Coordinates of C-alpha atoms and ligand atoms in Angstrom, one line a residue:
M186 CA 41.1 -14.5 4.1
T187 CA 40.4 -14.1 7.8
N188 CA 39.6 -17.7 8.8
E189 CA 41.7 -19.2 11.5
T190 CA 40.2 -22.7 11.4
Q191 CA 42.2 -23.7 8.4
S192 CA 46.0 -23.6 7.7
A193 CA 47.3 -20.7 5.5
E194 CA 47.8 -23.2 2.6
T195 CA 44.4 -24.6 2.2
I196 CA 40.9 -23.3 1.6
D197 CA 37.6 -25.1 2.3
G198 CA 34.4 -25.4 0.4
F199 CA 32.7 -22.8 2.6
H200 CA 35.3 -20.2 1.7
L201 CA 35.6 -21.2 -1.9
L202 CA 31.9 -20.6 -2.3
I203 CA 32.1 -17.2 -0.6
E204 CA 35.1 -16.2 -2.8
A205 CA 33.3 -17.4 -5.9
L206 CA 30.3 -15.2 -5.1
K207 CA 32.5 -12.2 -4.2
L208 CA 34.6 -12.6 -7.4
N209 CA 31.3 -12.2 -9.3
D210 CA 30.4 -9.0 -7.4
I211 CA 27.7 -10.7 -5.4
D212 CA 27.8 -9.1 -1.9
T213 CA 24.5 -10.1 -0.3
I214 CA 23.0 -13.4 0.8
F215 CA 19.3 -13.8 1.9
G216 CA 18.8 -16.9 4.0
L217 CA 18.1 -18.8 7.1
P218 CA 20.8 -20.8 9.0
G219 CA 20.8 -24.5 10.2
I220 CA 22.7 -27.7 9.3
P221 CA 24.8 -27.8 7.2
I222 CA 25.0 -24.1 6.3
T223 CA 25.1 -22.3 9.7
D224 CA 28.9 -21.8 9.5
L225 CA 28.6 -20.6 6.0
T226 CA 26.3 -17.7 7.1
R227 CA 28.8 -16.8 9.8
M228 CA 31.8 -17.0 7.5
A229 CA 30.1 -15.0 4.8
Q230 CA 29.5 -12.2 7.3
A231 CA 33.1 -12.5 8.6
E232 CA 34.3 -12.1 5.0
G233 CA 32.4 -8.9 4.5
M234 CA 29.3 -10.1 2.8
R235 CA 25.9 -8.8 3.8
M236 CA 24.0 -11.8 5.3
I237 CA 20.3 -11.0 5.8
S238 CA 18.8 -13.7 8.0
F239 CA 15.0 -14.3 7.7
R240 CA 12.4 -16.1 9.9
H241 CA 11.2 -18.3 7.0
E242 CA 13.0 -19.3 3.8
Q243 CA 10.1 -18.4 1.5
H244 CA 10.7 -14.7 2.4
A245 CA 14.4 -15.0 2.0
G246 CA 13.8 -16.5 -1.4
N247 CA 11.3 -13.7 -2.4
A248 CA 13.9 -11.2 -1.3
A249 CA 16.5 -12.8 -3.5
A250 CA 14.1 -12.7 -6.4
A251 CA 13.3 -9.0 -5.9
A252 CA 17.0 -8.2 -5.6
G253 CA 17.5 -10.0 -8.9
F254 CA 14.8 -8.0 -10.6
L255 CA 16.1 -4.7 -9.2
T256 CA 19.8 -5.2 -10.0
Q257 CA 20.1 -7.7 -12.9
K258 CA 22.4 -9.7 -10.7
P259 CA 21.1 -13.0 -9.4
G260 CA 19.8 -12.7 -5.9
I261 CA 21.1 -15.4 -3.6
C262 CA 18.9 -17.4 -1.2
L263 CA 20.6 -19.9 1.2
T264 CA 18.7 -22.6 3.0
V265 CA 19.1 -25.8 4.9
S266 CA 18.1 -29.2 3.4
A267 CA 14.7 -30.7 2.8
P268 CA 12.1 -28.5 4.6
G269 CA 14.2 -25.3 4.3
F270 CA 14.8 -26.1 0.6
L271 CA 11.1 -26.7 0.0
N272 CA 10.3 -23.4 1.8
G273 CA 12.6 -21.6 -0.6
L274 CA 11.4 -23.5 -3.6
T275 CA 8.1 -21.6 -3.9
A276 CA 10.1 -18.4 -4.2
L277 CA 12.5 -20.0 -6.8
T278 CA 9.6 -21.1 -8.9
N279 CA 7.8 -17.8 -8.6
A280 CA 11.0 -16.0 -9.6
T281 CA 11.2 -18.3 -12.7
T282 CA 7.6 -17.6 -13.5
N283 CA 8.3 -13.8 -13.2
C284 CA 11.6 -14.0 -15.2
F285 CA 13.6 -12.7 -12.2
P286 CA 17.2 -14.0 -11.8
M287 CA 17.9 -15.8 -8.5
I288 CA 20.0 -18.7 -7.2
L289 CA 18.7 -20.9 -4.5
I290 CA 21.6 -22.6 -2.8
S291 CA 20.6 -25.3 -0.4
G292 CA 22.7 -27.6 1.7
S293 CA 21.7 -31.2 1.3
S294 CA 22.2 -34.5 3.0
E295 CA 24.8 -37.2 2.1
R296 CA 24.3 -38.4 -1.4
E297 CA 25.0 -42.1 -0.6
I298 CA 22.4 -42.1 2.1
V299 CA 19.8 -40.1 0.1
D300 CA 20.2 -42.3 -3.0
L301 CA 19.7 -45.5 -1.0
Q302 CA 16.9 -43.8 0.9
Q303 CA 18.5 -44.9 4.2
G304 CA 16.9 -42.1 6.2
D305 CA 19.4 -39.3 6.7
Y306 CA 18.7 -36.2 8.7
E307 CA 16.4 -34.1 6.4
E308 CA 16.8 -36.5 3.6
M309 CA 15.5 -35.5 0.2
D310 CA 16.6 -35.8 -3.5
Q311 CA 16.4 -32.0 -3.8
L312 CA 18.0 -31.7 -7.2
A313 CA 15.4 -34.0 -8.8
I314 CA 12.6 -32.0 -7.1
A315 CA 14.0 -28.6 -8.1
K316 CA 14.7 -29.4 -11.7
P317 CA 11.2 -29.2 -13.2
L318 CA 10.4 -26.1 -11.2
C319 CA 13.2 -23.7 -12.2
K320 CA 15.2 -22.7 -15.2
A321 CA 18.3 -24.8 -14.4
A322 CA 19.6 -27.0 -11.5
Y323 CA 23.1 -28.1 -10.7
R324 CA 24.9 -30.1 -8.0
V325 CA 28.5 -29.6 -6.9
L326 CA 30.1 -32.6 -5.2
H327 CA 33.7 -31.5 -5.0
A328 CA 35.3 -28.3 -3.8
E329 CA 37.3 -27.9 -7.0
D330 CA 34.0 -27.7 -9.0
I331 CA 32.4 -24.8 -7.1
G332 CA 33.9 -22.2 -9.5
V333 CA 32.2 -23.8 -12.4
G334 CA 29.0 -24.4 -10.4
I335 CA 28.6 -20.8 -9.5
A336 CA 29.6 -19.6 -13.0
R337 CA 27.0 -21.9 -14.6
A338 CA 24.4 -20.8 -12.0
I339 CA 25.0 -17.1 -12.7
R340 CA 24.9 -17.5 -16.5
S341 CA 21.8 -19.6 -16.3
A342 CA 20.0 -17.1 -14.1
V343 CA 20.7 -13.9 -16.1
S344 CA 21.3 -14.9 -19.7
G345 CA 18.4 -15.1 -22.2
R346 CA 15.1 -15.1 -20.3
P347 CA 16.1 -14.6 -16.7
G348 CA 14.9 -17.1 -14.1
G349 CA 15.6 -19.1 -11.0
V350 CA 18.5 -21.6 -10.6
Y351 CA 19.0 -24.2 -8.0
L352 CA 22.4 -25.2 -6.7
D353 CA 22.6 -28.3 -4.5
L354 CA 25.5 -28.5 -2.1
P355 CA 25.8 -31.8 -0.1
A356 CA 27.1 -31.3 3.4
K357 CA 30.4 -33.0 2.6
F358 CA 31.3 -30.4 0.1
F359 CA 31.7 -27.6 2.6
A360 CA 34.4 -29.2 4.7
Q361 CA 36.5 -30.4 1.7
T362 CA 39.8 -28.5 1.4
M363 CA 42.0 -27.6 -1.5
E364 CA 45.5 -26.0 -1.7
L365 CA 44.8 -22.3 -1.4
Q366 CA 46.2 -21.0 -4.6
A367 CA 44.8 -23.9 -6.7
G368 CA 41.5 -23.3 -5.1
L369 CA 41.4 -19.6 -5.9
K370 CA 42.6 -20.3 -9.4
S371 CA 39.7 -22.7 -9.9
L372 CA 37.2 -19.9 -9.5
I373 CA 35.7 -18.2 -12.5
K374 CA 34.8 -14.6 -12.9
V375 CA 32.0 -14.7 -15.4
V376 CA 32.6 -12.5 -18.4
D377 CA 29.5 -11.0 -20.0
P378 CA 27.0 -13.0 -18.1
A379 CA 24.0 -11.7 -20.0
P380 CA 25.3 -11.2 -23.6
R381 CA 23.4 -8.8 -25.7
Q382 CA 21.1 -10.5 -28.2
I383 CA 21.0 -8.3 -31.3
P384 CA 17.8 -8.6 -33.3
A385 CA 17.9 -9.5 -37.0
P386 CA 17.6 -6.4 -39.3
D387 CA 14.8 -8.0 -41.3
A388 CA 12.8 -8.6 -38.1
V389 CA 13.3 -5.0 -37.1
Q390 CA 12.1 -3.8 -40.5
R391 CA 9.1 -6.1 -40.4
A392 CA 8.1 -4.5 -37.0
L393 CA 8.7 -1.0 -38.3
D394 CA 6.6 -1.6 -41.4
L395 CA 3.7 -2.7 -39.3
L396 CA 4.0 0.3 -36.9
K397 CA 4.3 2.7 -39.8
N398 CA 1.1 1.6 -41.4
A399 CA -0.9 1.4 -38.2
K400 CA -3.9 3.6 -37.8
R401 CA -4.4 3.0 -34.1
P402 CA -1.1 1.7 -32.6
L403 CA -0.6 0.8 -29.0
I404 CA 2.5 -0.1 -27.0
I405 CA 2.3 -2.4 -24.0
L406 CA 5.3 -2.3 -21.6
G407 CA 5.8 -5.3 -19.3
K408 CA 8.1 -6.0 -16.4
G409 CA 10.6 -7.4 -18.9
A410 CA 11.0 -3.8 -20.1
A411 CA 11.5 -2.6 -16.6
Y412 CA 14.0 -5.3 -15.9
A413 CA 16.0 -4.5 -19.0
Q414 CA 17.2 -1.1 -17.7
A415 CA 16.8 0.5 -21.2
D416 CA 14.8 3.3 -19.6
A417 CA 16.0 6.2 -21.8
D418 CA 15.6 4.4 -25.1
I419 CA 12.1 3.1 -24.1
R420 CA 11.0 6.6 -23.3
A421 CA 12.5 7.9 -26.6
L422 CA 10.7 5.2 -28.5
I423 CA 7.3 6.1 -26.9
E424 CA 7.9 9.9 -27.4
K425 CA 9.3 9.7 -30.9
S426 CA 6.5 7.5 -32.1
G427 CA 3.8 9.4 -30.3
I428 CA 2.1 6.1 -29.7
P429 CA -0.2 5.7 -26.6
Y430 CA 1.2 3.1 -24.2
L431 CA -0.1 0.9 -21.3
P432 CA 2.3 -0.1 -18.6
M433 CA 1.7 -3.5 -17.0
S434 CA 1.8 -3.2 -13.2
M435 CA 5.5 -3.6 -12.6
A436 CA 6.3 -1.4 -15.7
K437 CA 4.6 1.5 -14.1
G438 CA 7.0 4.4 -13.7
L439 CA 9.2 3.3 -16.6
L440 CA 7.7 6.6 -17.9
P441 CA 5.9 8.6 -15.2
D442 CA 2.3 7.5 -14.9
T443 CA 1.3 11.2 -15.5
H444 CA 2.9 11.1 -19.0
A445 CA 0.6 12.5 -21.7
Q446 CA 0.8 9.3 -23.7
S447 CA -0.1 6.9 -20.9
A448 CA -3.4 5.3 -21.8
S449 CA -3.8 3.6 -18.4
A450 CA -6.9 5.5 -17.5
T451 CA -8.6 4.3 -20.7
R452 CA -7.1 0.8 -20.8
S453 CA -10.2 -1.0 -22.1
Y454 CA -10.8 1.5 -24.9
A455 CA -7.1 1.3 -26.0
L456 CA -7.0 -2.5 -25.9
A457 CA -10.3 -2.9 -27.8
E458 CA -9.7 -0.3 -30.5
A459 CA -5.9 -0.6 -31.3
D460 CA -5.1 -2.2 -34.6
V461 CA -1.4 -2.8 -34.1
V462 CA -0.1 -3.7 -30.6
M463 CA 3.5 -3.8 -29.8
L464 CA 4.4 -5.8 -26.7
V465 CA 7.7 -4.9 -25.1
G466 CA 8.7 -7.4 -22.4
A467 CA 5.1 -8.5 -21.7
R468 CA 3.5 -11.9 -22.3
L469 CA 0.0 -12.4 -23.7
N470 CA -0.9 -14.4 -20.6
W471 CA -4.0 -14.2 -18.4
L472 CA -3.1 -10.7 -17.3
L473 CA -3.8 -9.6 -20.9
S474 CA -6.7 -12.1 -21.4
H475 CA -4.5 -14.2 -23.6
G476 CA -5.0 -11.7 -26.5
K477 CA -8.5 -12.9 -26.9
G478 CA -12.1 -12.2 -25.9
K479 CA -14.0 -9.0 -25.6
T480 CA -11.1 -7.2 -24.0
W481 CA -9.4 -7.2 -27.4
G482 CA -12.4 -5.9 -29.4
T483 CA -13.4 -7.4 -32.7
P484 CA -11.8 -10.8 -33.4
G485 CA -9.1 -10.5 -36.0
S486 CA -8.9 -6.7 -35.6
K487 CA -5.3 -6.7 -34.4
Q488 CA -1.8 -7.4 -35.5
Y489 CA 0.9 -7.9 -32.9
I490 CA 4.6 -7.0 -32.7
Q491 CA 6.3 -8.8 -29.8
V492 CA 9.7 -7.7 -28.5
D493 CA 11.1 -10.5 -26.3
I494 CA 14.3 -12.2 -25.5
S495 CA 12.6 -15.6 -25.7
P496 CA 12.2 -16.9 -29.3
I497 CA 9.4 -19.3 -28.3
E498 CA 7.2 -16.7 -26.6
A499 CA 5.7 -15.5 -30.0
D500 CA 2.5 -17.3 -31.0
S501 CA 2.0 -18.6 -27.5
N502 CA -1.6 -17.4 -27.4
V503 CA -2.3 -15.6 -30.7
A504 CA -0.4 -15.2 -34.0
I505 CA 2.4 -12.6 -33.8
A506 CA 2.8 -10.9 -37.1
A507 CA 6.2 -9.4 -36.2
P508 CA 8.3 -11.2 -33.6
L509 CA 11.3 -9.2 -32.6
V510 CA 13.7 -11.5 -30.7
G511 CA 16.5 -10.0 -28.8
D512 CA 17.3 -8.1 -25.6
I513 CA 15.0 -5.1 -25.1
G514 CA 17.9 -2.6 -25.0
S515 CA 19.2 -3.8 -28.4
C516 CA 15.7 -4.2 -29.9
V517 CA 14.5 -0.8 -28.9
G518 CA 17.8 0.8 -30.0
A519 CA 17.4 -0.9 -33.4
L520 CA 13.8 0.3 -33.7
L521 CA 14.8 3.9 -32.8
A522 CA 17.7 3.8 -35.4
G523 CA 15.3 2.4 -38.0
M524 CA 12.7 5.2 -37.4
G525 CA 15.3 7.8 -38.4
N526 CA 14.5 11.5 -38.2
S527 CA 11.4 11.8 -40.3
W528 CA 9.2 9.2 -38.6
A529 CA 5.5 10.3 -38.7
K530 CA 3.9 10.3 -35.2
A531 CA 0.8 8.1 -34.5
P532 CA -2.3 9.4 -36.2
A533 CA -3.8 12.4 -34.4
D534 CA -7.5 11.2 -34.5
W535 CA -6.4 8.1 -32.6
T536 CA -4.2 9.8 -30.0
Q537 CA -6.9 12.5 -29.4
A538 CA -9.6 9.9 -29.0
V539 CA -7.5 8.1 -26.4
A540 CA -6.6 11.4 -24.6
E541 CA -10.3 12.5 -24.5
R542 CA -11.5 9.3 -22.9
K543 CA -8.5 9.3 -20.5
D544 CA -9.2 12.9 -19.4
K545 CA -12.8 12.1 -18.7
N546 CA -11.9 9.1 -16.6
L547 CA -9.2 10.9 -14.7
T548 CA -11.8 13.6 -13.8
K549 CA -14.1 10.9 -12.5
M550 CA -11.3 9.3 -10.5
A551 CA -10.4 12.7 -9.0
E552 CA -14.0 13.1 -7.8
T553 CA -13.9 9.6 -6.2
L554 CA -10.6 10.3 -4.5
A555 CA -11.8 13.6 -3.1
K556 CA -14.5 11.8 -1.0
D557 CA -13.9 11.2 2.7
P558 CA -16.1 8.4 3.8
V559 CA -16.2 7.1 7.3
P560 CA -14.8 4.5 7.8
M561 CA -12.0 4.9 5.2
N562 CA -12.4 2.9 2.0
F563 CA -9.7 1.8 -0.4
H564 CA -9.8 5.0 -2.4
S565 CA -9.6 7.5 0.5
A566 CA -6.7 5.6 2.1
L567 CA -4.8 5.1 -1.2
N568 CA -5.3 8.8 -2.1
V569 CA -3.0 9.6 0.9
I570 CA -0.4 7.1 -0.4
R571 CA -0.7 8.5 -3.9
N572 CA 0.2 12.0 -2.6
Q573 CA 3.1 10.7 -0.6
V574 CA 4.6 8.7 -3.5
K575 CA 4.3 11.9 -5.6
A576 CA 6.3 13.7 -3.0
R577 CA 8.9 10.9 -2.8
P578 CA 9.0 9.3 -6.2
D579 CA 12.2 7.5 -5.3
A580 CA 10.3 5.4 -2.7
I581 CA 9.7 1.8 -3.6
V582 CA 6.1 0.5 -3.4
V583 CA 5.5 -3.1 -2.6
N584 CA 1.9 -4.2 -3.1
E585 CA -0.2 -7.3 -2.5
G586 CA -3.8 -8.3 -1.7
A587 CA -6.8 -8.4 -4.0
N588 CA -8.7 -5.1 -3.7
T589 CA -5.7 -3.5 -2.1
L590 CA -3.7 -4.6 -5.1
D591 CA -6.1 -3.6 -7.8
F592 CA -7.0 -0.2 -6.4
A593 CA -3.4 0.7 -5.5
R594 CA -2.2 -0.3 -9.0
S595 CA -4.7 2.2 -10.6
I596 CA -4.6 4.9 -7.9
V597 CA -1.0 5.2 -6.9
D598 CA 1.0 6.8 -9.7
M599 CA 4.6 5.8 -10.1
Y600 CA 7.2 8.2 -11.5
E601 CA 10.5 6.2 -11.7
P602 CA 11.4 2.8 -13.2
R603 CA 11.5 -0.3 -11.0
K604 CA 9.8 1.3 -8.0
R605 CA 6.9 -1.0 -8.0
L606 CA 7.1 -4.6 -6.9
D607 CA 4.0 -6.8 -6.6
V608 CA 2.3 -10.2 -6.9
G609 CA 3.5 -10.6 -10.5
T610 CA 2.6 -13.3 -13.0
W611 CA 1.1 -15.7 -10.5
G612 CA -0.8 -13.2 -8.4
I613 CA 0.9 -14.8 -5.4
M614 CA 0.3 -13.7 -1.8
G615 CA 3.3 -13.7 0.5
I616 CA 5.8 -11.6 -1.4
G617 CA 5.3 -8.6 0.8
M618 CA 7.9 -8.5 3.5
G619 CA 10.5 -10.4 1.5
F620 CA 10.3 -7.9 -1.4
A621 CA 10.2 -5.0 1.1
V622 CA 13.4 -6.2 2.8
A623 CA 15.2 -6.7 -0.6
A624 CA 14.0 -3.2 -1.8
A625 CA 15.4 -1.6 1.3
V626 CA 18.6 -3.6 1.4
T627 CA 19.5 -3.2 -2.3
T628 CA 18.5 0.5 -2.7
G629 CA 18.5 2.1 0.7
K630 CA 15.4 4.0 -0.3
P631 CA 12.2 4.3 1.7
V632 CA 9.8 1.3 1.1
I633 CA 6.0 1.6 1.4
A634 CA 4.4 -1.9 1.5
I635 CA 0.7 -1.6 0.7
E636 CA -0.8 -4.8 2.1
G637 CA -4.2 -6.4 2.3
D638 CA -4.6 -7.9 5.8
S639 CA -4.8 -11.4 4.4
A640 CA -1.8 -10.8 2.2
F641 CA 0.3 -9.4 5.1
G642 CA -0.4 -12.5 7.1
F643 CA 1.6 -14.7 4.8
S644 CA 4.9 -12.9 5.6
G645 CA 4.0 -10.9 8.7
M646 CA 6.6 -12.4 11.0
E647 CA 9.3 -10.8 8.9
V648 CA 8.5 -7.5 10.6
E649 CA 11.1 -8.8 13.2
T650 CA 13.6 -9.0 10.3
I651 CA 12.7 -5.4 9.3
C652 CA 13.3 -4.2 12.9
R653 CA 16.4 -6.2 13.4
Y654 CA 18.1 -4.7 10.4
N655 CA 16.5 -1.4 11.1
L656 CA 15.2 -1.0 7.5
P657 CA 13.3 2.1 6.3
V658 CA 10.1 0.1 5.6
C659 CA 6.6 1.3 6.3
V660 CA 4.0 -1.4 6.1
I661 CA 0.4 -0.2 5.7
V662 CA -2.0 -3.0 6.5
F663 CA -5.4 -2.4 4.8
N664 CA -7.4 -3.9 7.6
N665 CA -10.9 -4.8 6.5
N666 CA -11.2 -7.9 8.8
G667 CA -10.7 -10.6 6.2
V668 CA -9.9 -12.0 2.8
Y669 CA -11.4 -9.5 0.2
K670 CA -13.7 -8.1 2.9
G671 CA -14.8 -8.9 6.5
T672 CA -18.5 -9.5 6.3
D673 CA -19.0 -13.2 5.5
V674 CA -21.1 -15.2 7.9
N675 CA -21.2 -19.0 8.5
P676 CA -24.8 -19.9 7.6
T677 CA -24.7 -22.7 10.2
G678 CA -23.4 -20.6 13.0
G679 CA -20.4 -22.1 14.8
D680 CA -17.0 -21.5 13.3
P681 CA -16.2 -18.1 11.6
A682 CA -16.7 -18.0 7.8
P683 CA -13.5 -19.0 5.9
T684 CA -12.8 -15.5 4.7
V685 CA -13.1 -13.6 7.9
F686 CA -10.4 -12.7 10.6
V687 CA -10.5 -11.6 14.2
K688 CA -12.3 -8.2 14.0
G689 CA -10.4 -5.1 15.0
A690 CA -7.0 -7.0 14.9
R691 CA -4.1 -4.9 16.3
Y692 CA -1.6 -5.4 13.6
E693 CA 0.4 -2.3 14.7
M694 CA 1.3 -4.2 17.9
M695 CA 3.3 -6.7 15.8
M696 CA 5.8 -4.0 14.9
Q697 CA 5.8 -2.6 18.4
A698 CA 6.7 -6.1 19.7
F699 CA 10.1 -5.8 18.0
G700 CA 10.8 -2.2 18.8
G701 CA 9.4 -0.6 15.7
V702 CA 6.7 2.1 15.4
G703 CA 3.1 0.9 15.3
V704 CA 0.2 3.2 14.6
V705 CA -3.6 2.9 14.0
A706 CA -5.0 5.1 11.3
N707 CA -8.8 5.6 11.4
N708 CA -8.9 8.3 8.8
P709 CA -6.9 9.9 6.0
Q710 CA -5.4 12.5 8.3
E711 CA -4.0 9.9 10.7
L712 CA -2.7 7.9 7.8
E713 CA -1.0 10.9 6.3
K714 CA 0.6 11.9 9.6
A715 CA 1.9 8.4 10.3
L716 CA 3.2 7.8 6.8
T717 CA 4.9 11.2 6.6
E718 CA 6.7 10.5 9.9
A719 CA 7.7 7.0 8.8
I720 CA 9.3 8.2 5.6
A721 CA 11.0 11.1 7.4
S722 CA 12.4 9.0 10.2
G723 CA 13.2 5.8 8.2
K724 CA 12.1 3.8 11.2
P725 CA 10.4 0.5 10.7
T726 CA 6.7 1.3 11.0
L727 CA 3.4 -0.5 10.7
I728 CA 0.3 1.5 10.1
N729 CA -2.9 -0.4 10.8
A730 CA -5.3 1.4 8.4
I731 CA -8.9 0.7 9.3
I732 CA -10.9 0.1 6.1
D733 CA -14.6 -0.3 5.7
E734 CA -15.1 -4.1 6.0
T735 CA -17.9 -4.0 3.4
A736 CA -15.8 -2.2 0.7
G737 CA -14.0 -5.1 -1.0
T738 CA -15.3 -7.4 -3.8
E739 CA -14.6 -11.1 -4.1
S740 CA -11.1 -11.5 -5.6
G741 CA -10.9 -7.8 -6.5
R742 CA -11.0 -7.3 -10.2
I743 CA -10.6 -11.0 -11.1
T744 CA -13.9 -12.2 -9.6
S745 CA -14.7 -13.7 -13.0
L746 CA -12.0 -16.3 -12.5
N747 CA -13.9 -17.9 -9.6
P748 CA -15.5 -21.1 -11.0
Q749 CA -19.0 -20.2 -9.7
T750 CA -18.9 -16.8 -11.3
A751 CA -17.5 -18.2 -14.5
K752 CA -20.3 -20.8 -14.6
K753 CA -23.0 -18.1 -14.4
K754 CA -21.5 -16.1 -17.3
Ligands
LIG820 P1 4.1 -8.5 -17.4 O1 3.6 -9.4 -16.4 O2 4.6 -7.2 -16.9 O3 3.2 -8.4 -18.6 P2 5.7 -10.7 -18.3 O4 6.4 -11.3 -17.1 O5 4.5 -11.4 -18.7 O6 5.5 -9.2 -18.0 O7 6.7 -10.7 -19.5 C1 8.1 -10.4 -19.4 C2 8.7 -10.8 -20.6 O8 9.9 -10.1 -20.8 C3 9.1 -12.3 -20.7 O9 8.5 -12.9 -21.8 C4 10.6 -12.3 -20.8 O10 11.1 -13.3 -21.7 C5 10.9 -10.9 -21.3 N1 12.2 -10.3 -21.0 C6 12.8 -10.3 -19.7 N2 13.9 -9.7 -19.8 C7 14.1 -9.3 -21.0 C8 15.2 -8.6 -21.7 N3 16.2 -8.1 -21.1 N4 15.0 -8.4 -23.0 C9 14.0 -8.9 -23.7 N5 13.0 -9.5 -23.1 C10 13.0 -9.7 -21.8
LIG821 N1 -2.6 -18.2 -1.5 C1 -1.6 -17.7 -2.3 C2 -0.2 -18.1 -2.1 N2 -1.8 -16.8 -3.3 C3 -3.1 -16.4 -3.5 N3 -3.3 -15.5 -4.5 C4 -4.1 -16.9 -2.7 C5 -3.8 -17.8 -1.7 C6 -5.6 -16.4 -2.9 N4 -5.8 -15.0 -2.6 C7 -5.8 -14.1 -3.6 O1 -5.7 -14.3 -4.8 S1 -5.9 -12.5 -2.9 C8 -6.0 -13.1 -1.4 C9 -5.9 -14.5 -1.3 C10 -5.9 -15.3 -0.1 C11 -6.1 -12.2 -0.2 C12 -7.1 -11.0 -0.4 O2 -7.4 -10.4 0.8 P1 -6.5 -9.2 1.4 O3 -6.8 -8.0 0.4 O4 -7.0 -8.9 2.7 O5 -5.1 -9.4 1.3 P2 -8.2 -7.2 0.1 O6 -7.8 -5.9 -0.2 O7 -9.0 -7.3 1.4 O8 -9.0 -7.8 -1.0

């Protein structure tokens, strides 16, 4: 305890909260100061916690969510009341949607005034608003309850299916005091916050029977599998079974994308032709066409095994023949044990058919990547990043945009688990700088943020945060003068079309404004030079990569979700 504002015998709400977090090995807070939490941010820093202060709460919240995904510990986001809370709420809800553990802690106004709606400073019934939008929500009114409040928040965030938790702390709480020893005793160190959930032996056997009899089995790895940190067992399962696998975008690198069994380069064929599909930490949501339609080949041609911690995920879209409920580490371990030593590998005619198609597509892709058009297009720019990530497989890639996202996902190979952070289940823009800050702060590794120019705009002001904390983040803005592309024209003249931006915008100057490095890259050589220097120096860098403004397509690969396109189909 280093606080001089209180007597040696007492401890206040501020310090009880800090001690409760530290007791649970939480050492970083992402947030933005103001009434009533400014002193908390100062005190947390004085007590040795890392306090990362942002320019907007949404990005602090996104940082907390990414930290949660990367570490399995809930990331903490701290905000002021009403507007600050609402700014953080988008990130909390996004975290919940993505199954990332985080805790949004917001100061709030006086209960008595809020409940009578008497018009307090930043008055809002935050708990009621947060409740339907996150996994759990709690309020602590008394200092002696903060130990329980933090314990419940941690357990709620990380146990079972991880998610976002809201913790409401009215202003009065912070100044309350307790006798020091009683206060410290009231805190809880959470034992086993995410208990293993062992799958039932008959469920394991049911899954193995289906796999054993499959003629064309396929494994899909999702970001739940990446989160679970069961990397060695997942790799063993893939290799022992010989089954082709598809990584969802944030599961890329769980096995290196160059792995012989990766079917990514022939995704459509693998999905359409497989007869038994095992989902490991991946939901059959829109990203997998809900398990329906022509993506999935002949109707009724498939049986599914679904490994998931949530018992209600199975049958959410199509019938699941073998649900395997438990944590992925325990489930994959049980499957491996059940396979024994004499497990027959996946049928060779199937694995060869997948491999042949994949090789053909990879050859085609190599030809496309070798081209050097002027101006650069998505492919020629991403080819540079692909080579850099190959050379620095420990670097973390953050990725958002439409075309910039879709092309980067398929072109930039990942080699290590949990090195790719992106727009996730919602396909949300704005995660870029928050995720990049969290990746740098929690891992210390170089971060390469591959950003559409529109996507970057959502969190662009956080380049100041990146400079302030001197983080090894290189932001590459794919500048094609607009949302999707930069060529739309307003048919009536007058205002610019809704999807276009200022032509030739100087994004690199935003980084220069705060003391970082800003570079324009007009061709792959300039991009390579700038990126190599950024990674070597670790200096905050923004590369304004000039991309052909005609190159993109509307909404990237999900054009068909636009109502007009859907109507025409
Ligand atoms: P993707 O978008 O990569 O397909 P999703 O977010 O749709 O992945 O699916 C992740 C799934 O992983 C969720 O259904 C979640 O319940 C599950 N999950 C998360 N963590 C674990 C874990 N430790 N063990 C088992 N399942 C998990
Ligand atoms: N707002 C939010 C929060 N999320 C969204 N996904 C969108 C708006 C809609 N949207 C997309 O789905 S992608 C995108 C928007 C605005 C930006 C695409 O343009 P870009 O990338 O410049 O980032 P490309 O490479 O030019 O396509």
